[in-house]
N, CA, C and O atoms as a GROMACS GRO file, in nm:
protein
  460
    1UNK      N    1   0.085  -0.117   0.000
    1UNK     CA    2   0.000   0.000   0.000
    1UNK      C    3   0.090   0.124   0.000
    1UNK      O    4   0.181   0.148   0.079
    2UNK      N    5   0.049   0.195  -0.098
    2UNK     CA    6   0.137   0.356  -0.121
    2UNK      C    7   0.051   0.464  -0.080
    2UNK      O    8   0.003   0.537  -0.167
    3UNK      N    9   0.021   0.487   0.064
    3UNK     CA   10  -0.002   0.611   0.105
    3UNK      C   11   0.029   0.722   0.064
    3UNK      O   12   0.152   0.726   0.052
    4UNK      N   13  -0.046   0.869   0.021
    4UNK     CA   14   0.019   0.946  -0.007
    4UNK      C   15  -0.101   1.090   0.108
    4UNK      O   16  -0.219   1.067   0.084
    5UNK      N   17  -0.088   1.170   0.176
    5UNK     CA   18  -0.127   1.228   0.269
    5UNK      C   19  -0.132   1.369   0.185
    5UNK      O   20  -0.033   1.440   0.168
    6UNK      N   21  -0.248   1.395   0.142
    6UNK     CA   22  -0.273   1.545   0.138
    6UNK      C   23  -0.151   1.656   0.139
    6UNK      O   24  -0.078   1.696   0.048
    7UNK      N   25  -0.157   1.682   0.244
    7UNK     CA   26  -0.063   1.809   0.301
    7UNK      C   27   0.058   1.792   0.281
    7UNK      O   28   0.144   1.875   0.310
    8UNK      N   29   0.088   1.637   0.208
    8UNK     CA   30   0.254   1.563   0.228
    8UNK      C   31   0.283   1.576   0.059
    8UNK      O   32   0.399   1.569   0.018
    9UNK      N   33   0.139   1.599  -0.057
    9UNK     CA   34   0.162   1.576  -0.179
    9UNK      C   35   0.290   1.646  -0.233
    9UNK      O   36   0.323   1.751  -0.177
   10UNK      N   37   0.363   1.602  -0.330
   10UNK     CA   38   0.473   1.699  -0.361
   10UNK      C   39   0.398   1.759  -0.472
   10UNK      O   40   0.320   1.697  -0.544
   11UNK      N   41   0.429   1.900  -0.480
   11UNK     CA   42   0.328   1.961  -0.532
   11UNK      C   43   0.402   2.099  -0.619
   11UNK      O   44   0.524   2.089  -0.606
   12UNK      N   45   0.375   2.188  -0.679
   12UNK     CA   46   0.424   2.270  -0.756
   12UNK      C   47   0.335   2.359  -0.845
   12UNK      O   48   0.231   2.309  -0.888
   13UNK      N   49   0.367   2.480  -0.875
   13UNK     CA   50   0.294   2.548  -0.961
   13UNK      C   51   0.336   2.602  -1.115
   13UNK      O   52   0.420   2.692  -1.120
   14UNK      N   53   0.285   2.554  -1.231
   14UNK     CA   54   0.321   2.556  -1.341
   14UNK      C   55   0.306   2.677  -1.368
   14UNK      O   56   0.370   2.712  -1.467
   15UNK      N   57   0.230   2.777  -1.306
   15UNK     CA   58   0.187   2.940  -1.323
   15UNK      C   59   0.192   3.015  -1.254
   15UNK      O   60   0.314   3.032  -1.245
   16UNK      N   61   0.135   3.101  -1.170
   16UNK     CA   62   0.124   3.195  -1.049
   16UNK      C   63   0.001   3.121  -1.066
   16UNK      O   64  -0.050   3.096  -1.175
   17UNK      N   65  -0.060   3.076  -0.910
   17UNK     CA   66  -0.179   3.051  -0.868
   17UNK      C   67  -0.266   2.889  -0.902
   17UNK      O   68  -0.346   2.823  -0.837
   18UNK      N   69  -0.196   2.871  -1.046
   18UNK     CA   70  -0.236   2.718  -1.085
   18UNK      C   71  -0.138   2.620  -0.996
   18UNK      O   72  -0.017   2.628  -1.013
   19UNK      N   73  -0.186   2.540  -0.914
   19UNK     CA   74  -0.132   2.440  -0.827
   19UNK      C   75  -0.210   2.337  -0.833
   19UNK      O   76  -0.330   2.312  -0.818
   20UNK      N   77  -0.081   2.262  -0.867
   20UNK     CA   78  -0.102   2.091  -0.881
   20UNK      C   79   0.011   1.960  -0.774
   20UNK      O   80   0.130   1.958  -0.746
   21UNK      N   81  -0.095   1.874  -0.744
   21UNK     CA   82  -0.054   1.784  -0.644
   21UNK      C   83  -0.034   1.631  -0.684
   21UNK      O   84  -0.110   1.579  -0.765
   22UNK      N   85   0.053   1.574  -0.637
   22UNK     CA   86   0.066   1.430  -0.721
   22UNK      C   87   0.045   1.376  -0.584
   22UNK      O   88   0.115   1.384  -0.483
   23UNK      N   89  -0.089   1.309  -0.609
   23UNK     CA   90  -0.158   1.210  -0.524
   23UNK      C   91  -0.072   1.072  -0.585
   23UNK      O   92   0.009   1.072  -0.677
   24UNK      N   93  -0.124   0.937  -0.489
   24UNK     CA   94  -0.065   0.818  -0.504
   24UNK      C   95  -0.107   0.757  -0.617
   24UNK      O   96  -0.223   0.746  -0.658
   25UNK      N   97  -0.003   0.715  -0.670
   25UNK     CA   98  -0.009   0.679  -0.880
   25UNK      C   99   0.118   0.586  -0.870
   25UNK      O  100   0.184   0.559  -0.770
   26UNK      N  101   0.137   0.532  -1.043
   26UNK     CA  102   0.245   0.444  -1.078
   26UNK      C  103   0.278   0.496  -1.190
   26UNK      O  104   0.226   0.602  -1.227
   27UNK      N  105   0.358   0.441  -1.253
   27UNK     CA  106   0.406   0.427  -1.398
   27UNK      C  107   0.284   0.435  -1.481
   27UNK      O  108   0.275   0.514  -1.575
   28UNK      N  109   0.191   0.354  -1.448
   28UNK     CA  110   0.041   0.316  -1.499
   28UNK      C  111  -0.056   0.414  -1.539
   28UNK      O  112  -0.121   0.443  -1.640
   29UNK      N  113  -0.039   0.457  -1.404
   29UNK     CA  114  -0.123   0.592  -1.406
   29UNK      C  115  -0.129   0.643  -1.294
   29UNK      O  116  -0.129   0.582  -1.187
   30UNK      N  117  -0.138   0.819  -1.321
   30UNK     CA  118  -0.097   0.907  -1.168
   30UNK      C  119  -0.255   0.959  -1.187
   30UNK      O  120  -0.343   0.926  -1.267
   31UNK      N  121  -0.250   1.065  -1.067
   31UNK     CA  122  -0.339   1.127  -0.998
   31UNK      C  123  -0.314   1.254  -0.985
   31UNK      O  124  -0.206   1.259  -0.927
   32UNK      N  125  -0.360   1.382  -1.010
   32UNK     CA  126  -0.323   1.484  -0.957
   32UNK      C  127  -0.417   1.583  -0.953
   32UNK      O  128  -0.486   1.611  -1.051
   33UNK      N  129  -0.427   1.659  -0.805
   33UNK     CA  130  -0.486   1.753  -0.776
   33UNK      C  131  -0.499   1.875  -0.838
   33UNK      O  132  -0.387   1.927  -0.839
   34UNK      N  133  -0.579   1.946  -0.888
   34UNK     CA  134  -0.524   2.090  -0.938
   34UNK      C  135  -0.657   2.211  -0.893
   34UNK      O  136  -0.779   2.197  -0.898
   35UNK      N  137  -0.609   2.277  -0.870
   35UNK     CA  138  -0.650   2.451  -0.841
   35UNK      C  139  -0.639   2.531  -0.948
   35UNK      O  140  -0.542   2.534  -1.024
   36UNK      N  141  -0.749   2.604  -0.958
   36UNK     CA  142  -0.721   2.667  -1.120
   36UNK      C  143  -0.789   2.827  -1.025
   36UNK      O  144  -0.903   2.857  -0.990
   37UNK      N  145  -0.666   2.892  -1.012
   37UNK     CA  146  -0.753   3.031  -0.931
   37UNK      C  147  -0.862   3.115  -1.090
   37UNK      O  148  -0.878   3.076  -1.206
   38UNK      N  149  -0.910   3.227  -1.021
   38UNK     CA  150  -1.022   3.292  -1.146
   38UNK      C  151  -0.960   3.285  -1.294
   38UNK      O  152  -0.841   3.261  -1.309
   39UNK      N  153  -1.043   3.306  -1.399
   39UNK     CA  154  -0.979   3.332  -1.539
   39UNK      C  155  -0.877   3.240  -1.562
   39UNK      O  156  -0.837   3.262  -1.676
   40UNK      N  157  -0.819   3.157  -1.517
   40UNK     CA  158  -0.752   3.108  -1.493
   40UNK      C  159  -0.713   2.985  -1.638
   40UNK      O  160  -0.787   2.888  -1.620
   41UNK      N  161  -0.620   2.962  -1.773
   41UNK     CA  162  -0.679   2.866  -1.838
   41UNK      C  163  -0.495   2.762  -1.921
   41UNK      O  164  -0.401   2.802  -1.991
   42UNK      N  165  -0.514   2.687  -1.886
   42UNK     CA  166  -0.390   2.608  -1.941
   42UNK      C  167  -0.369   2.625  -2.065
   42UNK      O  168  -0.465   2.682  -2.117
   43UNK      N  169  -0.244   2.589  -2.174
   43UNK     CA  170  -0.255   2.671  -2.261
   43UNK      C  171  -0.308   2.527  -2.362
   43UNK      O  172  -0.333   2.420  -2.307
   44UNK      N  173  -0.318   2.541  -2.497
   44UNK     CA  174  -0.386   2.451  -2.544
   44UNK      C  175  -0.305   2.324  -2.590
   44UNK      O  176  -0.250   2.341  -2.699
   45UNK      N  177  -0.290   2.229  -2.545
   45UNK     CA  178  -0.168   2.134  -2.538
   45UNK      C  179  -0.264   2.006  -2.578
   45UNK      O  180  -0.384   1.980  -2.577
   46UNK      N  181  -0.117   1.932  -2.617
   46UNK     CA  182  -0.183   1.774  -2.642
   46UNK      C  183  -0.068   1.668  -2.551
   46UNK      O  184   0.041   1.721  -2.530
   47UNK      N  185  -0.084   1.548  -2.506
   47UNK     CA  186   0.008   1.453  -2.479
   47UNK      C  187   0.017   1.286  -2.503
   47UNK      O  188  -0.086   1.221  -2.518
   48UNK      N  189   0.074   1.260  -2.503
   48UNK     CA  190   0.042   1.112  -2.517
   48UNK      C  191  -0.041   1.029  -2.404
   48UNK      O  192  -0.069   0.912  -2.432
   49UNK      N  193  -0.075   1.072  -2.304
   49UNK     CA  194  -0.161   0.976  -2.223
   49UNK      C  195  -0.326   1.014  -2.234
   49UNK      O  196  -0.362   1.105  -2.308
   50UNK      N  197  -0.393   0.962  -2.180
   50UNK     CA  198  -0.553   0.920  -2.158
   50UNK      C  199  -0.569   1.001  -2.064
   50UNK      O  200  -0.469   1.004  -1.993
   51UNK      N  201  -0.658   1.077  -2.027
   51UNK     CA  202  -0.703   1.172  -1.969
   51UNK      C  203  -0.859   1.136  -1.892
   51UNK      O  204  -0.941   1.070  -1.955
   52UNK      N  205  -0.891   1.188  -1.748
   52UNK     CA  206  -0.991   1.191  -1.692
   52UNK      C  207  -0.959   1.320  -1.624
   52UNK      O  208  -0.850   1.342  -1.571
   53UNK      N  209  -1.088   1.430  -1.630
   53UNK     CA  210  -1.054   1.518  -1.553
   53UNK      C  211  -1.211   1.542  -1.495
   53UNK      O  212  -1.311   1.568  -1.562
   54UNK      N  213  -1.203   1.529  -1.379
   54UNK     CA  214  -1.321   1.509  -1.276
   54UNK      C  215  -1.284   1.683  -1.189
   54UNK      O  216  -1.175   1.725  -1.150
   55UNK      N  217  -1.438   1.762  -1.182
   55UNK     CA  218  -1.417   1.833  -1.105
   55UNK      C  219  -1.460   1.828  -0.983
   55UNK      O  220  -1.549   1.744  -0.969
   56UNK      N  221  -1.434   1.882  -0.897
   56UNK     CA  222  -1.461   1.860  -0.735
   56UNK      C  223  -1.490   1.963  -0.694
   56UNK      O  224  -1.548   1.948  -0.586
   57UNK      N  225  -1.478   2.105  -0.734
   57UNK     CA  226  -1.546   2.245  -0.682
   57UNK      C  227  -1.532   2.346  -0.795
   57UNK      O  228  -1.439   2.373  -0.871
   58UNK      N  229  -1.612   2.376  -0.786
   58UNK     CA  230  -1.677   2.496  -0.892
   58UNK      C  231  -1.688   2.493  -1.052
   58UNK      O  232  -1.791   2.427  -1.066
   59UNK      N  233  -1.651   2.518  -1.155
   59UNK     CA  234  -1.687   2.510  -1.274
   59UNK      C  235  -1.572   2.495  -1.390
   59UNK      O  236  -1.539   2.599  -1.446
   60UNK      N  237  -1.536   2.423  -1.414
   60UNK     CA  238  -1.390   2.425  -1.520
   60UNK      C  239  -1.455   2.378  -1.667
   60UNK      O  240  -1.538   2.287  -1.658
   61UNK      N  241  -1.434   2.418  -1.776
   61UNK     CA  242  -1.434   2.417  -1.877
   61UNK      C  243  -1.337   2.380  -1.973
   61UNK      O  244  -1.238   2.445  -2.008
   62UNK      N  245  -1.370   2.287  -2.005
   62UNK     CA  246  -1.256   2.184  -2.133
   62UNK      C  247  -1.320   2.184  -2.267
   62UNK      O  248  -1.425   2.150  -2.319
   63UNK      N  249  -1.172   2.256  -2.307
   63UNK     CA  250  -1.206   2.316  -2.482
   63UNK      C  251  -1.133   2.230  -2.548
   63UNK      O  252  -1.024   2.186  -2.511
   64UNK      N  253  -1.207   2.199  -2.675
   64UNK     CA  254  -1.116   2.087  -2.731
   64UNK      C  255  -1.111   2.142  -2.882
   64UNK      O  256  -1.174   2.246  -2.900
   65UNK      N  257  -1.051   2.092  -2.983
   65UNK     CA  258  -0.985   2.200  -3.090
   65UNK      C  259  -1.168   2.209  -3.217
   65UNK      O  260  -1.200   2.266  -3.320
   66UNK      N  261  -1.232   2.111  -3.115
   66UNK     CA  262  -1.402   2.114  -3.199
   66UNK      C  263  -1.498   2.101  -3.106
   66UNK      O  264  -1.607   2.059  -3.146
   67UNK      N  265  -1.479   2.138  -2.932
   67UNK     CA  266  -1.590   2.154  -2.872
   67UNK      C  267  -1.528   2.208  -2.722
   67UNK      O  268  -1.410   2.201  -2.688
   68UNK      N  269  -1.614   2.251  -2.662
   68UNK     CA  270  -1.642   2.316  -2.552
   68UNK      C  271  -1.763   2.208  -2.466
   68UNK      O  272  -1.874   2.167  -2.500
   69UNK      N  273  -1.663   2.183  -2.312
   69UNK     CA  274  -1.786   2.159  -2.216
   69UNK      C  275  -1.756   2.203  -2.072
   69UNK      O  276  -1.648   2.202  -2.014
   70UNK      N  277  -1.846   2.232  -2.039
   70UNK     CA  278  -1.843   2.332  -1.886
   70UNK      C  279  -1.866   2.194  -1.742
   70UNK      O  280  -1.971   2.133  -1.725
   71UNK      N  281  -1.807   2.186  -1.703
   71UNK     CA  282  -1.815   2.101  -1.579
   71UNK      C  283  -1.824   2.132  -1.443
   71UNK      O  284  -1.730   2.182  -1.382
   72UNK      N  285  -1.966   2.098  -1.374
   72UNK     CA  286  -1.978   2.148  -1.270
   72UNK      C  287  -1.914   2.002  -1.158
   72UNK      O  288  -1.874   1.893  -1.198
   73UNK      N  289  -1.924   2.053  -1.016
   73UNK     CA  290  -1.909   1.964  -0.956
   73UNK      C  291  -1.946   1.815  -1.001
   73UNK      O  292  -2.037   1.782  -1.077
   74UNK      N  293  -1.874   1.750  -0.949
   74UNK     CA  294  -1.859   1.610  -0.990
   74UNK      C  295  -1.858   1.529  -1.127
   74UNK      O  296  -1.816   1.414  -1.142
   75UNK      N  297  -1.904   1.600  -1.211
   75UNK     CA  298  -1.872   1.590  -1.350
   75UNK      C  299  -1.722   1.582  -1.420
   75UNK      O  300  -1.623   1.645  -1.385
   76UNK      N  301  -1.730   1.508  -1.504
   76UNK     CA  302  -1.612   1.432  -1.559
   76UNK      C  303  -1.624   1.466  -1.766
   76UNK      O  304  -1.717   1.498  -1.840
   77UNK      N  305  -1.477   1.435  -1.789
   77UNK     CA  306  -1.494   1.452  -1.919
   77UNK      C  307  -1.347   1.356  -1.945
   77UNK      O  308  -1.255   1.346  -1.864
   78UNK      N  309  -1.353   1.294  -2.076
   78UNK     CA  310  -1.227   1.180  -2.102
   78UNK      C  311  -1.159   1.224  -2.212
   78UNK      O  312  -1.223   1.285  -2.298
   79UNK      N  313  -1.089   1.213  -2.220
   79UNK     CA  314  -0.946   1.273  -2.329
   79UNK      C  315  -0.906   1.203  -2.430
   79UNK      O  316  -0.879   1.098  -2.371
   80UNK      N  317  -0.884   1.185  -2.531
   80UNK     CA  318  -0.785   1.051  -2.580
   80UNK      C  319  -0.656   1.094  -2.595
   80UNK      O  320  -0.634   1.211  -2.625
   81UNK      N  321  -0.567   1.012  -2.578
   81UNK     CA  322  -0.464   1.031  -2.640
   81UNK      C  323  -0.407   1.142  -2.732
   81UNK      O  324  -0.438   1.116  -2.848
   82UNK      N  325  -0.341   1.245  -2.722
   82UNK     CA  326  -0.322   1.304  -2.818
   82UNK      C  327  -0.458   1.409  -2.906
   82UNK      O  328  -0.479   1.451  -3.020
   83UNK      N  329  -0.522   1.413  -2.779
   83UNK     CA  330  -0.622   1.485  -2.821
   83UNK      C  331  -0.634   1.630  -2.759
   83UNK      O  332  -0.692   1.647  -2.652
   84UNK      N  333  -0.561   1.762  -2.850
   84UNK     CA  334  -0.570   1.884  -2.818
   84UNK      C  335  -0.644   1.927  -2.731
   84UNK      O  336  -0.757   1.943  -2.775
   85UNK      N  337  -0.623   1.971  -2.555
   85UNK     CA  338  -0.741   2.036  -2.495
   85UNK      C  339  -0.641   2.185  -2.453
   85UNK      O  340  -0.532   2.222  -2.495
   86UNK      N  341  -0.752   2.253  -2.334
   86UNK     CA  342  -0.731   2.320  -2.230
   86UNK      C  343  -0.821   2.307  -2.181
   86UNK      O  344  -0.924   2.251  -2.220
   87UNK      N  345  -0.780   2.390  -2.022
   87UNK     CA  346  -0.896   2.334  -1.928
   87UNK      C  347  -0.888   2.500  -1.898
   87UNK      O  348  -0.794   2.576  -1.920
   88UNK      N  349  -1.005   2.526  -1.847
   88UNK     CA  350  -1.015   2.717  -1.783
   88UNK      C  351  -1.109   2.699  -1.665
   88UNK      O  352  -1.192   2.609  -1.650
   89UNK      N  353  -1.088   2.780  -1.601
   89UNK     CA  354  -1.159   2.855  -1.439
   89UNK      C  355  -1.243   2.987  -1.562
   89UNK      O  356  -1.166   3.077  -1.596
   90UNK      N  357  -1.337   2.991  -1.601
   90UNK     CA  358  -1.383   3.110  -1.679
   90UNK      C  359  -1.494   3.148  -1.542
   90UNK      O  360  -1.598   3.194  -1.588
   91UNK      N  361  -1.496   3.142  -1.412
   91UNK     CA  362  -1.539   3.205  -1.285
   91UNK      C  363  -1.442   3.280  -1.225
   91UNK      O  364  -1.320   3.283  -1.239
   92UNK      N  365  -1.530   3.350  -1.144
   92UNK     CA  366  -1.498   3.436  -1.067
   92UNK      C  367  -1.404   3.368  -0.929
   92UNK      O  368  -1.297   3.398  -0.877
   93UNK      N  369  -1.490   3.281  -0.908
   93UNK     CA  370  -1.449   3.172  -0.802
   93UNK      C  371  -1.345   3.073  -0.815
   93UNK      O  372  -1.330   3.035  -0.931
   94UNK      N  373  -1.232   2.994  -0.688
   94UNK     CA  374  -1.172   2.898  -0.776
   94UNK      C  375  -1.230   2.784  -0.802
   94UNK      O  376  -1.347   2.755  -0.774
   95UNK      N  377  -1.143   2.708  -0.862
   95UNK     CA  378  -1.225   2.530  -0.884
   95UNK      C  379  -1.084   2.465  -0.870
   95UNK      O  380  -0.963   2.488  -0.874
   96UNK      N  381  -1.163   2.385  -0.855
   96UNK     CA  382  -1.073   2.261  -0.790
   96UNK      C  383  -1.098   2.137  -0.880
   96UNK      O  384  -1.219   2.116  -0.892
   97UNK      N  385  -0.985   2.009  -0.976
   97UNK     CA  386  -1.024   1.942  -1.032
   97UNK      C  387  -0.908   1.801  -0.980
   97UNK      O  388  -0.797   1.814  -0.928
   98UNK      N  389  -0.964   1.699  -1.009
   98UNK     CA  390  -0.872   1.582  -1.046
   98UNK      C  391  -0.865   1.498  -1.170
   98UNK      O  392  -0.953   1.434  -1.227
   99UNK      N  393  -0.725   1.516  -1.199
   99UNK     CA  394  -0.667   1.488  -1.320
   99UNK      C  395  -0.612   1.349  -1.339
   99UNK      O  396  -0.496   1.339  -1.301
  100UNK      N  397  -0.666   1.237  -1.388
  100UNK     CA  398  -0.652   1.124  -1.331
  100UNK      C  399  -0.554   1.054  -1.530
  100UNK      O  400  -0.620   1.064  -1.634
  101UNK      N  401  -0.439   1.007  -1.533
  101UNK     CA  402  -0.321   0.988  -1.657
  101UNK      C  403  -0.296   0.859  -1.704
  101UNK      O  404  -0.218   0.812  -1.622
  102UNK      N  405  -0.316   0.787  -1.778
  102UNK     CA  406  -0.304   0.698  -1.833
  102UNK      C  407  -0.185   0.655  -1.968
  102UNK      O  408  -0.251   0.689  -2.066
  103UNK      N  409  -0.114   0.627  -1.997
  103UNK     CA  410   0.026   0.586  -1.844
  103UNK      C  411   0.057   0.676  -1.756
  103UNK      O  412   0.020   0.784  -1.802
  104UNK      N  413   0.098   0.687  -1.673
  104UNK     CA  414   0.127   0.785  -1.551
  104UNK      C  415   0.236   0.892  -1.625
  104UNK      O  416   0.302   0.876  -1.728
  105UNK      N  417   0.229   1.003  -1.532
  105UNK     CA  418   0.347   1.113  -1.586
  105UNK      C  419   0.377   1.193  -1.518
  105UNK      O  420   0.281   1.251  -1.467
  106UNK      N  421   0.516   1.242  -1.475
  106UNK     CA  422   0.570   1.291  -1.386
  106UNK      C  423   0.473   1.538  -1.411
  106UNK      O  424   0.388   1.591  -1.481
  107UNK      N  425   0.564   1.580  -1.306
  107UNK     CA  426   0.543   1.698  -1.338
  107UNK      C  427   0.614   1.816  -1.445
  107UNK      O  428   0.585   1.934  -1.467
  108UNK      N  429   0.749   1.702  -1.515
  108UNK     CA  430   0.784   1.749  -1.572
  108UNK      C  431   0.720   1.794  -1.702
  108UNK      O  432   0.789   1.878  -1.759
  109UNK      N  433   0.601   1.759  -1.768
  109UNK     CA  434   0.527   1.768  -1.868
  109UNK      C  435   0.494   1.902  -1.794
  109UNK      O  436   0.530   1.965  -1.894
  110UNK      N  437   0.463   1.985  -1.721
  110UNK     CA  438   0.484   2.193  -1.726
  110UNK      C  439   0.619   2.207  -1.663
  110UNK      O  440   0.652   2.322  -1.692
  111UNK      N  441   0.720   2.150  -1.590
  111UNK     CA  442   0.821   2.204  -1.547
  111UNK      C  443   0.908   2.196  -1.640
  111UNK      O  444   1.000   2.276  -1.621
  112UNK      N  445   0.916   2.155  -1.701
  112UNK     CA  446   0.997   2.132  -1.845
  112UNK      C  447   0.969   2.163  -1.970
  112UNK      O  448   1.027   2.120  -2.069
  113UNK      N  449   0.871   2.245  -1.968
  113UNK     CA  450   0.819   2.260  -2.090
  113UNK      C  451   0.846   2.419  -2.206
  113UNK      O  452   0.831   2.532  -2.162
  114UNK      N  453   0.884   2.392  -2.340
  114UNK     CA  454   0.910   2.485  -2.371
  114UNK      C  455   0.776   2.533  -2.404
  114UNK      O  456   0.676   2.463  -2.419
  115UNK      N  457   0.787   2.680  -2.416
  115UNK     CA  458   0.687   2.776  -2.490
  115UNK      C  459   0.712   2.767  -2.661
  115UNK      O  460   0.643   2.835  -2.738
   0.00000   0.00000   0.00000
């Protein structure tokens, strides 16, 4: 069993204010927390893994390069592979989401990343 404790996540911010947490994951597939403060919107990227992004507080919106969907609490939306998104806080308020990766992937995919 791989415990991983909230307050213990190693964690980092790819922006001012966007903060993300690597909950307990494998090679397989990770987990990660994210905070998206107001206006807030990732830029429009693609990657090689499978995507679940479940929100858990307030409203995030995932644009894809031929659709738009707004996600309220507990609502979910799936990715494929290599399929162009971003995700946005287009509230006033923050939101809170989990980002669930298929194969797993470190944080270097924004700490490493060129513009």
């Amino acid at each position: 069993m791989d415990v991983v404790k909230f307050d213990d996540a190693e964690q980092y911010e790819p922006e001012a204010g966007w903060q993300r947490r690597a909950l307990a994951g494998s090679d397989r597939f990770t987990f990660e927390w994210f905070e998206k403060p107001p206006g807030h919107s990732s830029p429009m990227h693609d990657h090689e893994n499978e995507q679940v992004c479940l929100c858990l507080e307030g409203e995030l919106t995932v644009h894809t390069q031929t659709d738009s969907v707004a996600l309220e609490k507990n609502d979910s939306v799936q990715l494929e592979p290599w399929e162009e998104h971003r995700v946005e806080n287009e509230s006033d308020e923050r939101a809170v989401g989990l980002d669930v990766f298929a194969p797993g992937r470190g944080f270097e995919f924004w700490t490493d990343r060129e513009e």
